[in-house]
Amino acid sequence: ATSDQEAHQKQAEKDAEKSKNRAAENAEEAKHGVVQTAKDASAFVQEKVSQGITAVQNTFNTGASTDRQANNTKDEMKDQASEGKHKLENRANEAKKTAEVKMATSDQEAHQKQAEKDAEKGKNRVAENAEQAKNKVIETAKDGTRAVGEGLEKAKEQATKAGA
């Protein structure tokens, strides 16, 4: 009985030792897990910070590059504007010469058209005056006819009074 008890006790001690070792292993693994998670989190944060810094640097570099491009473009536009201005001035001078020639021709045509318009107006005025004169003659003739009719009527009345 004592021997059984001792055997049980030794077995219990062995089991306790195994449990203690397993607990120690589990604690060590957990500790490694926590450390690894902390390392991973730190690496992740460092990567994101590094990416942020890179993005800021890229943005700054892009801005500087954009400024340079803008200045270059501005210079090119000035050159093109100057070149365009000279071309326009040359075209304007050529157009002015052409316009002067055309204006001389145009002035002649305008005078001719004006003379034609004036002649047309004169013709219309003559036609209007003739129409008015005709209407006046007709009106005068009507007035005369009416006056003669009224005169005859009065003469008849007086003849009738004298005969009576």
XYZ file of C-alpha atoms in Angstrom:
164
model
C 0.000 0.000 0.000
C 2.844 2.353 0.839
C 4.566 1.338 -2.358
C 1.400 2.149 -4.355
C 1.172 5.464 -2.593
C 4.787 6.253 -3.393
C 4.267 5.220 -7.000
C 1.216 7.485 -7.245
C 3.120 10.306 -5.609
C 6.063 9.888 -8.009
C 3.660 9.741 -10.948
C 1.909 12.881 -9.654
C 5.299 14.595 -9.283
C 6.259 13.578 -12.815
C 2.901 14.853 -14.143
C 3.355 18.070 -12.159
C 6.869 18.464 -13.605
C 5.552 17.809 -17.116
C 2.743 20.363 -16.580
C 5.253 22.855 -15.178
C 7.534 22.305 -18.226
C 4.552 22.534 -20.627
C 3.432 25.766 -18.902
C 6.968 27.139 -19.166
C 7.111 26.188 -22.869
C 3.692 27.771 -23.463
C 4.782 30.924 -21.620
C 7.988 31.034 -23.686
C 5.999 30.565 -26.923
C 3.507 33.255 -25.860
C 6.406 35.565 -24.976
C 7.946 34.940 -28.432
C 4.518 35.509 -30.034
C 4.093 38.835 -28.227
C 7.636 39.889 -29.138
C 7.101 38.845 -32.782
C 3.766 40.708 -32.926
C 5.426 43.804 -31.469
C 8.260 43.470 -34.028
C 5.728 43.031 -36.863
C 3.705 46.029 -35.661
C 6.867 48.129 -35.361
C 8.009 47.078 -38.855
C 4.525 47.877 -40.234
C 4.523 51.330 -38.617
C 8.071 52.003 -39.834
C 7.075 50.939 -43.370
C 4.036 53.249 -43.331
C 6.111 56.154 -41.978
C 8.732 55.489 -44.649
C 6.027 55.392 -47.332
C 4.606 58.663 -45.984
C 8.042 60.317 -46.064
C 8.597 59.024 -49.603
C 5.179 60.339 -50.673
C 5.957 63.762 -49.192
C 9.366 63.796 -50.917
C 7.761 62.728 -54.214
C 5.126 65.423 -53.856
C 7.808 68.020 -53.129
C 9.911 66.809 -56.079
C 6.846 66.788 -58.331
C 6.017 70.325 -57.196
C 9.554 71.509 -57.927
C 9.468 69.760 -61.288
C 6.072 71.291 -62.028
C 7.464 74.741 -61.141
C 10.388 74.189 -63.521
C 8.027 72.979 -66.239
C 5.742 75.951 -65.645
C 8.682 78.364 -65.932
C 9.912 76.625 -69.082
C 6.414 76.659 -70.531
C 6.046 80.332 -69.611
C 9.338 81.119 -71.390
C 8.280 79.079 -74.427
C 4.906 80.855 -74.478
C 6.650 84.244 -74.302
C 8.847 83.252 -77.244
C 5.860 81.958 -79.201
C 3.847 85.076 -78.361
C 6.702 87.304 -79.533
C 7.080 85.258 -82.695
C 3.305 85.295 -83.227
C 3.210 89.054 -82.655
C 5.821 89.613 -85.387
C 3.926 87.341 -87.781
C 0.675 89.152 -87.009
C 2.327 92.542 -87.514
C 3.664 91.374 -90.893
C 0.250 90.009 -91.870
C -1.401 93.210 -90.662
C 0.963 95.307 -92.811
C 0.272 93.098 -95.827
C -3.465 93.224 -95.138
C -3.275 97.002 -94.760
C -1.622 97.336 -98.183
C -4.191 95.007 -99.735
C -6.996 96.849 -97.943
C -5.762 100.209 -99.247
C -5.927 98.905 -102.819
C -9.314 97.338 -102.181
C -10.534 100.533 -100.479
C -9.701 102.613 -103.549
C -11.676 100.145 -105.676
C -14.347 99.956 -103.008
C -14.627 103.771 -102.870
C -15.219 103.860 -106.619
C -17.844 101.128 -106.312
C -19.457 102.903 -103.370
C -19.658 106.190 -105.319
C -21.163 104.337 -108.269
C -23.699 102.560 -106.022
C -24.549 105.852 -104.291
C -25.096 107.504 -107.683
C -27.365 104.605 -108.671
C -29.274 104.927 -105.384
C -29.615 108.696 -105.856
C -30.870 108.166 -109.420
C -33.381 105.596 -108.146
C -34.547 108.000 -105.408
C -34.927 110.779 -107.994
C -36.923 108.475 -110.277
C -39.155 107.461 -107.354
C -39.599 111.118 -106.314
C -40.630 112.040 -109.869
C -43.088 109.115 -109.919
C -44.517 110.169 -106.518
C -44.854 113.808 -107.636
C -46.588 112.682 -110.865
C -48.962 110.489 -108.837
C -49.743 113.403 -106.461
C -50.296 115.750 -109.397
C -52.619 113.231 -111.067
C -54.588 112.803 -107.813
C -54.789 116.592 -107.427
C -56.131 116.968 -111.007
C -58.731 114.263 -110.365
C -59.720 115.899 -107.062
C -59.940 119.334 -108.702
C -62.053 117.877 -111.526
C -64.387 116.269 -108.974
C -64.640 119.572 -107.076
C -65.365 121.387 -110.355
C -68.026 118.892 -111.359
C -69.641 119.214 -107.945
C -69.558 123.018 -108.161
C -71.126 122.936 -111.639
C -73.798 120.516 -110.370
C -74.564 122.809 -107.400
C -74.663 125.852 -109.723
C -77.139 124.121 -112.032
C -79.244 123.152 -109.058
C -79.376 126.768 -107.806
C -80.177 128.022 -111.315
C -83.078 125.552 -111.535
C -84.383 126.706 -108.172
C -84.211 130.370 -109.192
C -85.860 129.615 -112.536
C -88.587 127.750 -110.730
C -89.077 130.741 -108.335
C -89.088 133.213 -111.251
C -91.563 131.071 -113.237
C -93.854 130.801 -110.305
